Amino acid sequence: MTYSEPQSPGTGIPMLATEGLKREFHTRNGTVKAVLGIDMTVHPGEIVGLLGPNGAGKTTMMRMLTTLLAPTGGQARIVGHDLRSDPAGVRGRVGYVAQASGVDPACTVEEELVHQARLHGLPLRRARARTADLVDSLDLEGLTSRRTGELSGGQRRRLEVAIGLVHDPPLVFLDEPTTGLDPQSRSNLWNHVRRLRDTLGTTVLLTTHYMDEADALCDRVLIVDHGAIVSEGRPSDLKHEVGGDVVRIEAPGDAERARSLLACHQDELPGVSLVERADDTVRILARDGERIMVDLLRVLVDGGVHASGVNVSRPTLEDVFLDITGRSLRDTAPLTASAPGV
Amino acid sequence: MRLLTEIGLVFTRQTTLSLRSPAWIIIGLVQPVLYLALFGPLLGAVAEVASFPAGDSWQVFVPGLLVMQSLFSAAFVGFGVIAEQRNGVLERMRVTPVSRLALLLGRVFRDILVLLAQSLVLLAAAFAFGLRAPVPGMLIGLGLIVLLGTGVSSLSYALALRLGDENALAPIVNSVTMPVLLLSGVLLPLSFAPAWLSGIASVNPFLYVVEATREAFLSDYTAQALMLGTAVAAGFAALGLFAGTRAFQRQVT
Ligand SMILES: Nc1ncnc2c1ncn2[C@@H]1O[C@H](COP(=O)(O)OP(=O)(O)OP(=O)(O)O)[C@@H](O)[C@H]1O
Ligand SMILES: [Mg+2]
């Protein structure tokens, strides 16, 4: 089956629309503004990724959207039901795979799947049939009578994903679905998610830290930082916005000096828009990476810095993220250069 | 209809899980039998005292033990739901449209089943020790125990969900059950108590249930104490169910 482009914003009834959705936590050490007031729209059949570092507010958003956590402000309509006035209406129509485990170690794989399907109101026969389907498509064969406490981490994760999908919901929330999966299981899960969308028109909102995941799977990416959406678009468009090339220079032990040298000489380096460092790597954004490389290296050699490796690439979503937030996704500490005050 | 199916689902799962780790049930069965064996014989002498209530020592002591058992069996059920909350199972159930009342009642019915099993063991053991009470009276007593257990176990869930932490729940449960027990006349009848103590005890719902059960065991089915105790037990159960359902409904705020 082929998939047609997701409906362009503004057409059709959105699967999910939020307005100023907000959540604060009151803790002993003061108020944590986890989600600042999010406006977002997801259309039927879209796969949308929330991309952001630890603590960005992704899980908090998902817990609000699945009725588990009361928002402290704002509204949302989900699959045609108002989040605040009709949480029960929302519940039957969404599937949720939480970031943390959701299985009882003393229950078997089959018991968990059948039970969840029954809680969603499926009759026993259909619950069993769905269980068999999911066991098959998420590679859980041979594990059905195993207690979940005896599964490997990746097997358990696949079970948790299956539990969230067991009632064929039109809208699915997946909170870091592939964390802990081996590469083969990951790509298998990606295929499964795509197949859901292609065959059933399922809408998916997922969070991830993995750029390749967002790139490979998502029609649209929302970049979240400090509880707000800081950028949004198709992965290809976002990468295009970064513009030019990314040059990475490895200078183990000497990277900070390399960075400051290049930053000082930035006016002599045409097309260079950004110089920054993360660990032993200096990262340079340039209009034409291939051409400027010689100049970059000359500055370094003149300054007595030894570079051990150079690499020029098209920007990845990782670069998009760095560009927007000034921080890398994995490492949430501010970068040395050009970190906007946070 | 849908509600019954849902309660059945939750009940079946909870019962299956309890049977997989039966240690708690067994402890609950052994404890009152120990009381019977180690404390009961002392009562013979006490029963001679003038202010001892009507009936022989077993008819006075066993109703109290039944109430004590329902308190201890049901007060600690909240620990299970904290574990479920911690490993995300409860959250996973709460995103389904299943009724919040069913999430509570399925669990409470499991607790009642356990409690009834324990009570029957207790009554059988008491019979062996010498309890003689009419069957209708014992059935009424069990009915009262069911109401009481419903209230206690619901409140335990409500408290557990609110606290979300075993280490916060344990001291509270311990410090509540202890005075409730002493002030219910379970071990020694409160007819021994000085006025100030029976004054405090008079706000303890358990006291009324103990006294009602004693009347039932004496086959005085129209006694005012029995009516009062039944009303108190029913009110307590209703209060517990209300608080418990609210706790399952509540989103984290
Ligand atoms: N129950 C809570 N009480 C207080 N603060 C909380 C609570 N839950 C989350 N927070 C805070 O809210 C912020 C957002 O947390 P959240 O779990 O949504 O982040 P996340 O984007 O999912 O991160 P990760 O990638 O690590 O999963 C964090 O600063 C976190 O410490
Ligand atoms: Mg998270």
XYZ file of C-alpha atoms and ligand atoms in Angstrom:
627
model
C 0.000 0.000 0.000
C 1.292 3.432 -0.748
C 1.129 6.342 1.530
C 0.047 9.756 0.407
C 1.532 12.871 1.920
C 0.082 13.808 5.299
C -2.697 16.294 5.008
C -1.403 19.780 4.987
C -2.109 21.763 8.129
C -5.522 23.354 8.129
C -7.299 20.632 6.204
C -9.515 18.098 7.878
C -10.167 17.707 11.578
C -6.938 17.382 13.513
C -6.306 14.227 15.515
C -4.792 16.292 18.246
C -4.752 20.012 18.841
C -3.470 21.813 21.890
C -3.679 25.421 22.901
C -1.370 26.812 25.530
C -1.093 23.412 27.190
C 0.966 23.930 30.279
C 2.194 22.091 33.330
C 4.031 23.221 36.426
C 5.229 21.037 39.261
C 5.460 22.386 42.751
C 8.406 20.855 44.492
C 10.199 21.533 47.715
C 12.767 23.583 45.846
C 10.257 25.741 44.051
C 8.194 25.534 40.926
C 9.344 23.514 37.922
C 7.859 24.787 34.683
C 7.971 21.508 32.813
C 5.771 22.495 29.860
C 5.407 26.186 29.151
C 2.311 26.453 27.012
C 2.378 24.336 23.899
C 0.345 24.918 20.766
C 0.493 21.995 18.416
C -1.627 20.227 15.855
C -1.302 16.692 14.586
C -3.278 15.573 11.559
C -4.700 12.138 10.869
C -2.123 9.723 9.552
C 0.873 11.833 10.513
C 3.890 10.477 12.325
C 5.179 13.339 14.431
C 8.326 13.252 16.511
C 9.022 15.228 19.649
C 12.744 15.678 19.776
C 14.468 17.164 22.776
C 17.075 16.622 25.460
C 16.471 15.130 28.915
C 14.077 17.208 30.940
C 12.686 19.068 27.921
C 9.129 18.170 28.947
C 8.332 15.429 26.422
C 7.063 12.861 28.896
C 5.104 15.504 30.784
C 3.342 16.448 27.541
C 2.497 12.845 26.775
C 1.178 12.221 30.263
C -1.095 15.222 29.937
C -2.308 14.187 26.507
C -3.158 10.695 27.771
C -5.202 12.062 30.746
C -2.720 10.831 33.341
C -1.583 14.245 34.423
C -3.833 17.254 34.840
C -2.618 20.302 32.881
C -2.164 23.458 34.928
C -3.319 25.525 31.967
C -4.506 25.396 28.376
C -6.697 23.053 26.416
C -6.489 20.103 24.110
C -8.808 18.219 21.813
C -7.811 14.650 21.151
C -9.574 12.415 18.625
C -12.538 14.755 18.871
C -12.759 14.758 22.663
C -11.926 17.537 25.031
C -9.089 16.594 27.331
C -10.437 18.415 30.354
C -14.174 17.870 30.123
C -14.149 14.358 28.650
C -11.017 12.489 29.709
C -12.889 9.166 29.547
C -13.665 9.822 25.875
C -9.988 10.405 25.186
C -8.872 7.247 26.992
C -10.645 4.751 24.793
C -9.183 6.275 21.645
C -5.510 6.521 22.366
C -2.729 4.063 22.973
C 0.174 4.951 25.204
C 3.557 3.358 25.572
C 5.182 4.991 28.574
C 8.862 5.712 28.855
C 9.151 3.494 31.921
C 8.000 -0.080 32.236
C 4.347 -0.960 32.562
C 4.242 -4.695 33.104
C 3.817 -6.849 36.176
C 6.808 -9.144 36.620
C 4.566 -11.977 37.848
C 2.294 -11.943 34.783
C 3.016 -13.733 31.549
C 3.379 -11.981 28.209
C 0.081 -13.373 26.993
C -1.794 -12.487 30.184
C -0.633 -8.898 29.969
C -1.667 -8.477 26.349
C -5.035 -10.151 26.736
C -5.765 -8.278 29.945
C -4.999 -4.900 28.420
C -7.157 -5.662 25.398
C -10.015 -6.697 27.677
C -9.673 -3.516 29.724
C -10.135 -1.682 26.455
C -13.403 -3.522 26.028
C -12.413 -6.149 23.455
C -14.219 -9.455 23.864
C -12.010 -12.362 24.872
C -11.876 -13.891 21.410
C -10.737 -10.661 19.800
C -8.332 -9.969 22.624
C -6.696 -13.328 21.933
C -6.595 -12.707 18.201
C -4.988 -9.281 18.657
C -2.491 -10.798 21.061
C -1.531 -13.395 18.499
C -1.142 -10.702 15.805
C 1.098 -8.526 17.917
C 3.169 -11.402 19.234
C 3.819 -12.240 15.641
C 4.585 -8.769 14.340
C 6.731 -7.648 17.265
C 8.819 -10.806 17.433
C 7.519 -12.125 20.702
C 6.934 -15.668 19.464
C 8.008 -18.317 21.912
C 7.760 -15.875 24.810
C 3.995 -15.853 25.327
C 3.988 -18.024 28.444
C 7.119 -16.416 29.898
C 6.699 -14.236 33.004
C 7.545 -10.668 32.088
C 10.054 -10.516 34.938
C 12.065 -13.093 33.024
C 12.298 -11.163 29.760
C 15.349 -9.312 28.521
C 15.126 -5.519 28.514
C 14.521 -5.346 24.781
C 11.947 -8.126 24.830
C 10.107 -6.346 27.595
C 10.184 -3.099 25.636
C 8.637 -4.813 22.640
C 5.933 -6.221 24.907
C 5.239 -2.757 26.283
C 4.863 -1.402 22.771
C 2.524 -4.282 21.917
C 0.421 -3.541 25.017
C 0.007 0.076 23.923
C -1.149 -0.994 20.465
C -3.341 -3.910 21.441
C -6.672 -2.163 20.830
C -5.773 -0.641 17.447
C -6.139 2.942 18.628
C -6.413 5.689 16.001
C -3.841 7.762 17.892
C -0.742 6.339 19.519
C 1.704 7.994 21.902
C 5.099 6.346 22.033
C 7.513 7.681 24.640
C 10.991 6.668 23.518
C 9.730 3.418 22.047
C 13.065 2.107 20.837
C 15.204 2.781 23.886
C 17.037 -0.427 24.732
C 16.308 -2.168 21.448
C 19.009 -3.701 19.288
C 19.370 -2.301 15.752
C 17.345 -5.060 14.190
C 14.464 -4.689 16.653
C 14.569 -0.951 16.169
C 14.177 -1.089 12.448
C 11.553 -3.779 12.875
C 9.601 -1.468 15.165
C 9.969 1.409 12.727
C 8.527 -0.806 10.023
C 5.701 -1.787 12.291
C 4.856 1.845 13.032
C 4.949 2.723 9.333
C 2.780 -0.249 8.519
C 0.228 0.846 11.127
C 0.037 4.211 9.506
C -0.078 2.870 5.978
C -2.671 0.173 6.550
C -4.832 1.581 9.332
C -4.111 5.271 9.026
C -2.901 5.341 12.625
C -1.606 8.693 13.826
C 1.584 8.557 15.863
C 3.201 11.012 18.229
C 6.532 9.741 19.469
C 9.444 11.093 21.443
C 12.999 10.215 20.750
C 16.568 11.253 21.376
C 17.710 9.527 18.237
C 18.144 11.746 15.236
C 18.200 8.853 12.823
C 14.911 7.682 14.252
C 13.220 11.035 13.775
C 14.775 11.288 10.341
C 13.724 7.845 9.217
C 10.277 7.687 10.729
C 8.747 11.106 11.210
C 6.856 13.183 8.687
C 7.311 16.135 10.960
C 9.547 16.910 13.890
C 8.844 19.257 16.787
C 11.997 20.285 18.554
C 11.301 20.784 22.253
C 13.577 22.511 24.701
C 12.851 23.763 28.213
C 9.155 23.019 27.852
C 8.602 24.889 24.603
C 8.555 24.009 20.921
C 11.553 25.846 19.526
C 11.299 24.679 15.953
C 9.138 22.515 13.782
C 9.091 21.113 10.299
C 9.836 18.170 8.054
C 13.227 16.690 8.842
C 14.476 17.648 5.378
C 13.281 21.248 5.694
C 14.802 21.644 9.110
C 18.122 20.401 7.854
C 17.854 22.709 4.904
C 17.342 25.674 7.237
C 20.669 25.069 8.889
C 22.070 25.828 5.444
C 25.465 24.998 4.045
C 27.711 22.280 5.373
C 28.993 21.169 8.712
C 32.737 20.809 9.088
C 33.988 18.845 12.056
C 37.607 19.061 13.077
C 38.994 16.624 15.592
C 41.716 18.051 17.777
C 42.078 15.823 20.829
C 43.260 17.831 23.817
C 43.599 20.977 21.780
C 40.063 21.601 20.688
C 39.429 24.659 22.843
C 42.498 26.394 21.426
C 41.441 25.415 17.918
C 38.032 26.895 18.536
C 39.301 30.212 19.796
C 41.810 30.462 16.929
C 39.109 29.909 14.340
C 36.714 32.233 16.103
C 39.350 35.001 16.088
C 39.946 34.546 12.371
C 36.298 34.226 11.477
C 36.279 37.419 9.365
C 39.043 35.961 7.146
C 36.962 32.842 6.569
C 34.166 33.662 4.104
C 30.863 31.847 4.642
C 31.641 30.607 8.135
C 28.653 31.349 10.326
C 29.372 29.433 13.511
C 32.342 27.985 15.364
C 31.870 25.932 18.473
C 33.273 23.029 20.387
C 31.886 19.883 21.957
C 34.511 17.750 23.692
C 37.392 17.166 21.250
C 35.502 18.329 18.192
C 35.248 21.793 16.744
C 32.153 22.235 14.679
C 31.926 24.852 11.955
C 28.929 25.838 9.905
C 29.989 27.050 6.456
C 28.299 27.901 3.199
C 30.726 25.736 1.260
C 32.490 23.280 3.497
C 34.743 21.700 0.884
C 36.196 24.991 -0.210
C 36.724 26.548 3.208
C 38.418 23.463 4.621
C 41.853 24.424 3.314
C 41.576 27.852 4.946
C 40.417 26.385 8.207
C 43.358 24.023 8.337
C 45.793 26.792 7.400
C 44.607 28.894 10.353
C 45.067 25.933 12.643
C 48.520 25.020 11.322
C 49.658 28.656 11.595
C 48.417 28.682 15.166
C 50.259 25.439 15.937
C 47.206 23.282 16.500
C 47.338 19.719 15.276
C 44.074 18.423 13.839
C 43.760 14.654 13.761
C 40.731 14.438 11.512
C 38.454 16.535 9.334
C 35.009 15.748 8.102
C 32.515 17.625 5.976
C 28.863 16.628 5.932
C 25.381 17.776 5.182
C 23.636 18.892 8.349
C 21.802 16.233 10.341
C 18.942 16.781 12.747
C 21.602 16.765 15.425
C 23.013 19.902 13.821
C 19.544 21.387 13.632
C 19.166 20.828 17.309
C 22.581 22.248 18.104
C 21.872 25.272 16.020
C 18.575 26.024 17.662
C 19.369 25.299 21.263
C 23.126 25.721 21.369
C 23.348 22.338 23.002
C 23.832 18.869 21.718
C 21.032 16.401 22.311
C 23.078 13.875 24.180
C 25.022 16.334 26.228
C 22.660 18.793 27.817
C 25.389 21.017 29.248
C 25.818 24.263 27.352
C 28.525 24.332 24.735
C 31.515 26.526 25.244
C 30.774 28.862 22.389
C 27.609 30.608 21.344
C 25.436 29.043 24.005
C 22.437 31.277 24.403
C 21.880 32.090 28.043
C 19.494 29.622 29.578
C -23.180 -4.881 32.757
C -19.999 -3.385 31.415
C -19.074 -2.453 34.991
C -19.510 -6.056 36.142
C -17.303 -7.348 33.342
C -14.657 -4.813 34.244
C -14.791 -5.646 37.937
C -14.483 -9.301 36.971
C -11.396 -8.578 34.872
C -9.632 -6.673 37.609
C -10.707 -9.172 40.261
C -9.467 -12.163 38.274
C -6.095 -10.607 37.638
C -5.619 -9.522 41.235
C -6.673 -12.894 42.592
C -4.341 -14.718 40.216
C -1.466 -12.509 41.284
C -2.250 -12.984 44.989
C -2.262 -16.735 44.566
C 1.139 -16.502 42.920
C 2.641 -15.013 46.058
C 0.476 -16.421 48.853
C 2.817 -15.548 51.731
C 0.595 -12.693 52.938
C -2.545 -14.802 52.876
C -0.874 -17.536 54.872
C 0.432 -15.092 57.479
C -3.075 -13.682 57.695
C -4.441 -17.188 58.315
C -1.932 -18.116 60.951
C -2.076 -14.945 63.012
C -5.616 -15.201 64.441
C -5.152 -18.903 65.098
C -2.104 -17.971 67.182
C -4.192 -15.435 69.080
C -6.810 -18.089 69.693
C -4.258 -20.546 70.977
C -2.066 -18.208 72.996
C -4.498 -15.589 74.283
C -7.874 -17.347 74.364
C -7.093 -19.613 77.336
C -6.343 -16.570 79.513
C -9.863 -15.328 78.988
C -11.562 -18.069 80.936
C -10.548 -16.441 84.215
C -11.358 -12.908 83.043
C -14.874 -13.971 82.055
C -15.638 -14.635 85.733
C -15.322 -10.890 86.511
C -18.651 -9.163 87.040
C -18.302 -6.471 84.349
C -17.537 -9.041 81.641
C -20.180 -8.911 78.876
C -22.821 -11.556 78.472
C -21.881 -14.852 76.864
C -18.979 -17.221 77.378
C -15.431 -16.108 76.761
C -15.338 -17.487 73.202
C -18.519 -15.729 72.189
C -16.938 -12.486 73.349
C -13.437 -13.092 72.103
C -14.007 -14.553 68.627
C -16.101 -11.628 67.260
C -13.269 -9.340 68.329
C -10.731 -11.543 66.594
C -12.798 -11.463 63.400
C -12.788 -7.686 63.448
C -9.085 -7.596 64.215
C -8.420 -9.912 61.323
C -10.411 -7.768 58.917
C -8.492 -4.728 60.074
C -5.068 -6.296 59.659
C -5.880 -8.178 56.507
C -7.289 -5.127 54.739
C -5.222 -2.263 56.130
C -2.070 -3.332 54.322
C -3.516 -3.940 50.851
C -2.376 -0.461 49.819
C 1.197 -1.698 49.586
C 0.280 -3.775 46.551
C -1.122 -0.817 44.686
C 1.986 1.241 45.401
C 4.043 -1.470 43.732
C 1.682 -1.362 40.763
C 1.969 2.393 40.624
C 5.727 2.222 40.781
C 6.177 -0.271 37.970
C 3.782 1.642 35.735
C 1.090 -1.032 35.593
C -1.509 1.158 37.235
C -0.812 4.011 34.841
C -1.157 1.629 31.950
C -4.581 0.590 33.263
C -5.619 4.159 33.851
C -5.170 5.076 30.179
C -7.814 2.520 29.294
C -11.483 3.538 29.479
C -12.070 1.014 32.271
C -14.205 2.508 35.025
C -12.286 3.804 38.024
C -14.834 2.158 40.289
C -13.968 -1.183 38.683
C -10.264 -0.585 39.279
C -11.114 -0.198 42.956
C -13.855 -2.817 43.335
C -11.946 -5.549 41.486
C -9.208 -5.160 44.057
C -11.561 -4.824 47.029
C -13.426 -7.996 46.037
C -10.134 -9.851 45.930
C -9.392 -8.559 49.428
C -12.846 -9.626 50.610
C -12.330 -13.088 49.182
C -9.073 -13.395 51.084
C -10.696 -12.021 54.214
C -13.603 -14.451 54.036
C -11.222 -17.371 53.613
C -9.270 -16.204 56.647
C -12.451 -15.700 58.661
C -13.709 -19.191 57.874
C -10.406 -20.663 58.990
C -10.667 -18.628 62.162
C -14.214 -19.762 62.866
C -13.320 -23.392 62.228
C -10.356 -23.130 64.584
C -12.485 -21.361 67.184
C -15.040 -24.143 66.952
C -12.267 -26.587 67.733
C -11.319 -24.488 70.762
C -14.892 -24.486 72.020
C -16.826 -21.664 70.378
C -20.516 -22.420 70.097
C -22.550 -19.865 68.197
C -25.647 -20.093 65.955
C -25.000 -20.341 62.203
C -27.218 -17.326 61.314
C -25.352 -15.310 63.927
C -22.006 -16.257 62.431
C -23.277 -15.400 58.943
C -24.386 -11.989 60.145
C -20.969 -11.583 61.731
C -19.290 -12.413 58.421
C -21.542 -9.895 56.677
C -20.398 -7.211 59.094
C -16.782 -8.235 58.514
C -17.271 -7.906 54.754
C -18.595 -4.357 55.146
C -15.789 -3.436 57.472
C -13.144 -5.009 55.235
C -14.550 -3.146 52.235
C -14.134 0.135 54.061
C -10.674 -0.599 55.388
C -9.259 -1.908 52.142
C -10.709 0.991 50.112
C -9.256 3.489 52.546
C -5.923 1.711 52.393
C -5.911 2.100 48.590
C -6.965 5.726 48.844
C -4.188 6.492 51.281
C -1.613 4.497 49.335
C -2.409 6.246 46.054
C -2.218 9.614 47.723
C 1.121 8.906 49.392
C 2.638 6.824 46.611
C 5.387 5.543 48.867
C 5.610 2.467 51.099
C 7.794 4.271 53.576
C 5.152 6.903 54.121
C 2.287 4.403 54.220
C 3.740 1.935 56.711
C 4.048 4.247 59.735
C 0.605 5.719 59.129
C -1.089 2.351 58.851
C 0.731 1.082 61.921
C -0.081 4.078 64.033
C -3.742 4.034 63.025
C -4.449 0.303 63.382
C -2.920 0.057 66.830
C -5.200 2.515 68.747
C -8.187 1.511 66.634
C -7.643 -2.045 67.784
C -7.152 -1.216 71.460
C -10.167 1.094 71.455
C -12.502 -1.423 69.881
C -12.657 -3.759 72.842
C -11.223 -6.582 70.800
C -8.756 -7.929 73.308
C -10.505 -6.896 76.493
C -14.083 -5.596 76.576
C -14.362 -1.865 77.051
C -16.808 -2.498 79.870
C -13.562 -2.642 81.902
C -12.565 0.828 80.761
C -12.679 4.010 82.859
C -15.061 6.684 81.633
C -12.496 8.812 79.761
C -11.248 5.799 77.813
C -14.701 4.606 76.800
C -15.432 8.221 75.868
C -12.606 8.190 73.330
C -13.571 4.713 72.189
C -17.121 5.821 71.439
C -15.977 7.557 68.239
C -14.341 4.370 66.962
C -16.547 2.678 64.360
C -14.825 -0.638 65.003
C -16.161 -0.703 68.532
C -19.744 -0.741 67.250
C -18.990 -3.502 64.789
C -17.382 -5.625 67.479
C -20.364 -5.159 69.751
C -22.812 -5.888 66.943
C -20.970 -9.087 66.064
C -21.093 -10.163 69.698
C -24.867 -9.710 69.746
C -25.129 -11.774 66.578
C -23.056 -14.555 68.146
C -25.455 -14.503 71.107
C -28.354 -14.821 68.623
C -29.866 -11.551 69.818
C -30.782 -10.453 66.286
C -32.943 -7.521 67.278
C -30.476 -5.969 69.688
C -30.020 -2.254 69.265
C -26.246 -2.727 69.236
C -26.581 -4.992 66.215
C -28.617 -2.416 64.278
C -26.231 0.334 65.210
C -23.158 -1.716 64.327
C -24.632 -2.674 60.947
C -25.382 0.950 60.143
C -21.879 2.004 61.199
C -20.249 -0.755 59.130
C -22.337 0.112 56.067
C -21.545 3.811 56.442
C -17.877 3.042 56.848
C -17.868 0.882 53.714
C -19.609 3.629 51.738
C -17.133 6.221 52.949
C -14.221 3.974 51.997
C -15.603 3.283 48.522
C -16.115 6.973 47.923
C -12.583 7.879 48.968
C -11.119 4.936 47.082
C -12.896 5.718 43.819
C -11.818 9.325 44.098
C -8.227 8.209 44.523
C -8.343 6.045 41.397
C -10.035 8.864 39.491
C -7.631 11.518 40.488
C -5.076 12.596 37.949
C -1.727 13.401 39.402
C -1.869 17.055 40.326
N 6.427 14.627 39.151
C 7.305 15.625 38.963
N 7.582 16.488 39.957
C 8.440 17.487 39.769
N 9.089 17.736 38.631
C 8.868 16.916 37.599
C 7.965 15.818 37.705
N 7.938 15.176 36.524
C 8.783 15.835 35.711
N 9.341 16.896 36.350
C 10.287 17.853 35.786
O 9.741 18.362 34.596
C 10.730 18.512 33.598
C 10.333 17.766 32.353
O 10.390 16.377 32.618
P 10.004 15.303 31.516
O 10.009 13.976 32.172
O 8.762 15.720 30.835
O 11.221 15.411 30.499
P 11.540 14.564 29.195
O 11.604 15.514 28.061
O 10.603 13.427 29.071
O 13.000 14.039 29.509
P 13.709 12.629 29.169
O 14.264 12.764 27.810
O 14.781 12.552 30.192
O 12.696 11.561 29.305
C 12.021 18.052 34.230
O 12.709 19.181 34.683
C 11.571 17.200 35.378
O 12.506 17.235 36.422
Mg 10.773 11.441 29.069
